[in-house]
Short mmCIF file of C-alpha atoms and ligand atoms in Angstrom, two decimals:
data_model
loop_
_atom_site.label_atom_id
_atom_site.label_comp_id
_atom_site.label_asym_id
_atom_site.label_seq_id
_atom_site.Cartn_x
_atom_site.Cartn_y
_atom_site.Cartn_z
CA MET A 1 -8.92 40.30 -45.55
CA PHE A 2 -6.66 43.34 -45.16
CA LEU A 3 -2.92 43.42 -45.37
CA PHE A 4 -1.86 45.64 -42.53
CA ASP A 5 1.60 47.17 -42.50
CA CYS A 6 4.55 45.27 -44.01
CA LEU A 7 4.05 41.56 -43.96
CA TYR A 8 7.00 39.87 -45.57
CA GLY A 9 6.53 36.28 -46.65
CA MET A 10 2.75 36.47 -46.90
CA THR A 11 2.42 36.17 -50.66
CA ASP A 12 0.33 32.98 -50.25
CA TYR A 13 -2.45 35.15 -48.85
CA TYR A 14 -2.41 37.82 -51.55
CA ALA A 15 -5.23 36.24 -53.59
CA LYS A 16 -7.61 36.92 -50.69
CA VAL A 17 -6.60 40.51 -50.02
CA ASP A 18 -9.37 43.15 -50.35
CA GLY A 19 -7.34 46.14 -49.25
CA ILE A 20 -3.94 47.19 -48.01
CA VAL A 21 -3.36 49.54 -45.10
CA TYR A 22 0.23 50.63 -44.54
CA LEU A 23 0.87 52.38 -41.24
CA VAL A 24 3.70 54.90 -41.14
CA ASP A 25 5.00 56.65 -38.05
CA ALA A 26 4.81 60.28 -39.21
CA ILE A 27 7.34 61.45 -36.64
CA ASP A 28 9.99 58.89 -37.55
CA LYS A 29 11.27 60.67 -40.65
CA VAL A 30 14.47 58.63 -40.73
CA ARG A 31 12.40 55.57 -41.57
CA PHE A 32 10.51 57.16 -44.48
CA VAL A 33 13.12 55.76 -46.87
CA GLU A 34 12.44 52.25 -45.59
CA SER A 35 8.68 52.83 -45.87
CA LYS A 36 9.03 54.16 -49.40
CA LYS A 37 10.81 50.96 -50.44
CA GLU A 38 8.23 48.72 -48.80
CA VAL A 39 5.25 50.66 -50.14
CA GLY A 40 6.84 50.59 -53.61
CA ARG A 41 7.26 46.84 -53.36
CA LEU A 42 3.57 46.39 -52.50
CA VAL A 43 2.35 48.83 -55.15
CA LEU A 44 4.36 47.11 -57.86
CA ASP A 45 3.35 43.59 -56.86
CA ASP A 46 1.35 42.24 -59.80
CA SER A 47 -0.78 40.02 -57.61
CA LEU A 48 -1.99 43.10 -55.70
CA SER A 49 -2.38 45.41 -58.68
CA GLN A 50 -6.17 45.82 -58.36
CA VAL A 51 -6.23 46.12 -54.60
CA PRO A 52 -7.10 49.49 -53.00
CA PHE A 53 -4.27 50.75 -50.91
CA PHE A 54 -4.07 53.46 -48.30
CA ILE A 55 -1.28 54.79 -46.20
CA LEU A 56 -2.00 55.92 -42.67
CA GLY A 57 0.41 58.51 -41.31
CA ASN A 58 0.17 58.09 -37.57
CA LYS A 59 0.92 60.38 -34.56
CA ILE A 60 -0.37 63.67 -35.95
CA ASP A 61 -1.10 64.75 -32.39
CA ILE A 62 2.66 65.30 -32.05
CA PRO A 63 3.64 68.71 -33.49
CA ILE A 64 6.74 67.48 -35.35
CA ALA A 65 4.75 64.90 -37.32
CA ALA A 66 5.08 65.12 -41.09
CA SER A 67 2.11 66.68 -42.85
CA GLU A 68 0.02 64.75 -45.33
CA ASP A 69 1.75 66.45 -48.25
CA GLU A 70 5.18 65.71 -46.80
CA LEU A 71 4.28 62.07 -46.41
CA ARG A 72 3.01 61.92 -50.00
CA TYR A 73 6.29 63.46 -51.11
CA TYR A 74 8.59 61.24 -49.06
CA LEU A 75 6.75 58.06 -50.01
CA GLY A 76 6.84 59.01 -53.69
CA PHE A 77 3.09 59.50 -54.15
CA PHE A 78 2.86 63.20 -54.71
CA SER A 79 1.14 63.02 -58.08
CA TYR A 80 0.02 59.46 -57.87
CA THR A 81 -2.84 59.28 -55.38
CA THR A 82 -6.47 59.05 -56.54
CA ARG A 83 -7.78 61.60 -54.02
CA LYS A 84 -10.45 61.13 -51.45
CA GLY A 85 -13.61 61.00 -53.52
CA LYS A 86 -14.54 57.81 -55.28
CA VAL A 87 -12.89 57.30 -58.66
CA ASN A 88 -14.78 55.39 -61.32
CA LEU A 89 -12.54 52.43 -61.99
CA GLU A 90 -14.64 50.78 -64.66
CA ASP A 91 -13.10 52.46 -67.69
CA SER A 92 -9.59 52.70 -66.43
CA ASN A 93 -6.75 50.79 -64.93
CA ILE A 94 -6.47 53.21 -62.04
CA ARG A 95 -5.77 51.61 -58.72
CA PRO A 96 -7.25 53.40 -55.68
CA ILE A 97 -4.42 54.71 -53.59
CA GLU A 98 -4.52 57.46 -50.99
CA VAL A 99 -2.86 58.90 -47.90
CA PHE A 100 -4.72 59.65 -44.65
CA MET A 101 -3.33 61.07 -41.45
CA CYS A 102 -4.33 59.84 -38.02
CA SER A 103 -3.58 59.62 -34.37
CA ILE A 104 -4.26 56.18 -33.07
CA VAL A 105 -3.97 57.20 -29.42
CA ARG A 106 -6.42 60.08 -29.97
CA LYS A 107 -8.70 57.77 -32.00
CA MET A 108 -8.89 60.16 -34.93
CA GLY A 109 -8.35 60.09 -38.67
CA TYR A 110 -8.14 56.40 -39.46
CA GLY A 111 -11.96 56.09 -39.80
CA ASP A 112 -11.82 58.29 -42.90
CA GLY A 113 -9.28 55.93 -44.43
CA PHE A 114 -11.38 52.86 -43.80
CA LYS A 115 -14.52 54.62 -45.11
CA TRP A 116 -12.62 55.52 -48.27
CA LEU A 117 -11.41 51.94 -48.64
CA SER A 118 -14.91 50.52 -48.15
CA LYS A 119 -16.11 52.39 -51.28
CA TYR A 120 -13.92 50.08 -53.34
CA ILE A 121 -14.81 46.80 -51.69
CA ASN A 122 -17.86 44.90 -52.92
N1 GTP B 201 1.41 60.45 -29.36
C1 GTP B 201 1.11 59.30 -29.97
N2 GTP B 201 1.72 58.18 -29.60
C2 GTP B 201 1.39 57.04 -30.25
C3 GTP B 201 0.43 57.01 -31.28
N3 GTP B 201 0.34 55.73 -31.74
C4 GTP B 201 1.19 55.01 -31.00
N4 GTP B 201 1.83 55.79 -30.10
C5 GTP B 201 2.81 55.41 -29.09
O1 GTP B 201 4.07 55.26 -29.68
C6 GTP B 201 4.83 54.33 -28.92
C7 GTP B 201 5.56 53.37 -29.82
O2 GTP B 201 4.61 52.65 -30.55
P1 GTP B 201 4.74 52.46 -32.11
O3 GTP B 201 5.06 53.71 -32.82
O4 GTP B 201 3.54 51.70 -32.52
O5 GTP B 201 6.07 51.63 -32.21
P2 GTP B 201 6.34 50.13 -32.53
O6 GTP B 201 5.48 49.65 -33.63
O7 GTP B 201 6.30 49.39 -31.24
O8 GTP B 201 7.81 50.23 -32.99
P3 GTP B 201 8.38 50.53 -34.43
O9 GTP B 201 7.88 49.47 -35.35
O10 GTP B 201 9.86 50.50 -34.20
O11 GTP B 201 7.94 51.91 -34.86
C8 GTP B 201 3.86 53.64 -27.96
O12 GTP B 201 4.07 54.19 -26.68
C9 GTP B 201 2.50 54.06 -28.48
O13 GTP B 201 1.53 54.22 -27.47
C10 GTP B 201 -0.22 58.24 -31.63
O14 GTP B 201 -1.08 58.34 -32.50
N5 GTP B 201 0.17 59.35 -30.95
#
């Protein structure tokens, strides 16, 4: 099961969650503050602490879209992501977390995110 986007009131389902995908509109910069709060809430949720998490910044086909680094910065993940290779989690408490950019209408980018996520799901 994946948690997709912000799903308030779904804590009953958290025990079954294999991965979290949080979709952000990369052109709606005014709402980055709201996204930062929601992402922070999910990241700090103890019941999801081992769950791989990726953020998808959508609409990169539009020139004013935030870049990947901007999104990392605005969501508070600049030095916190685990990068796109696979991290060995066995000897650490690191939780896989990463940012990917995509354009859903152009059908590009999100596949990389799901491939990355699949490395951490048994
Ligand atoms: N150019 C472009 N447009 C997109 C993309 N993804 C969605 N849209 C369009 O953006 C418009 C608004 O859709 P969303 O951004 O999903 O908005 P929403 O979820 O309905 O509304 P909010 O939750 O308020 O953001 C629709 O017309 C979509 O077709 C994309 O990757 N690129």
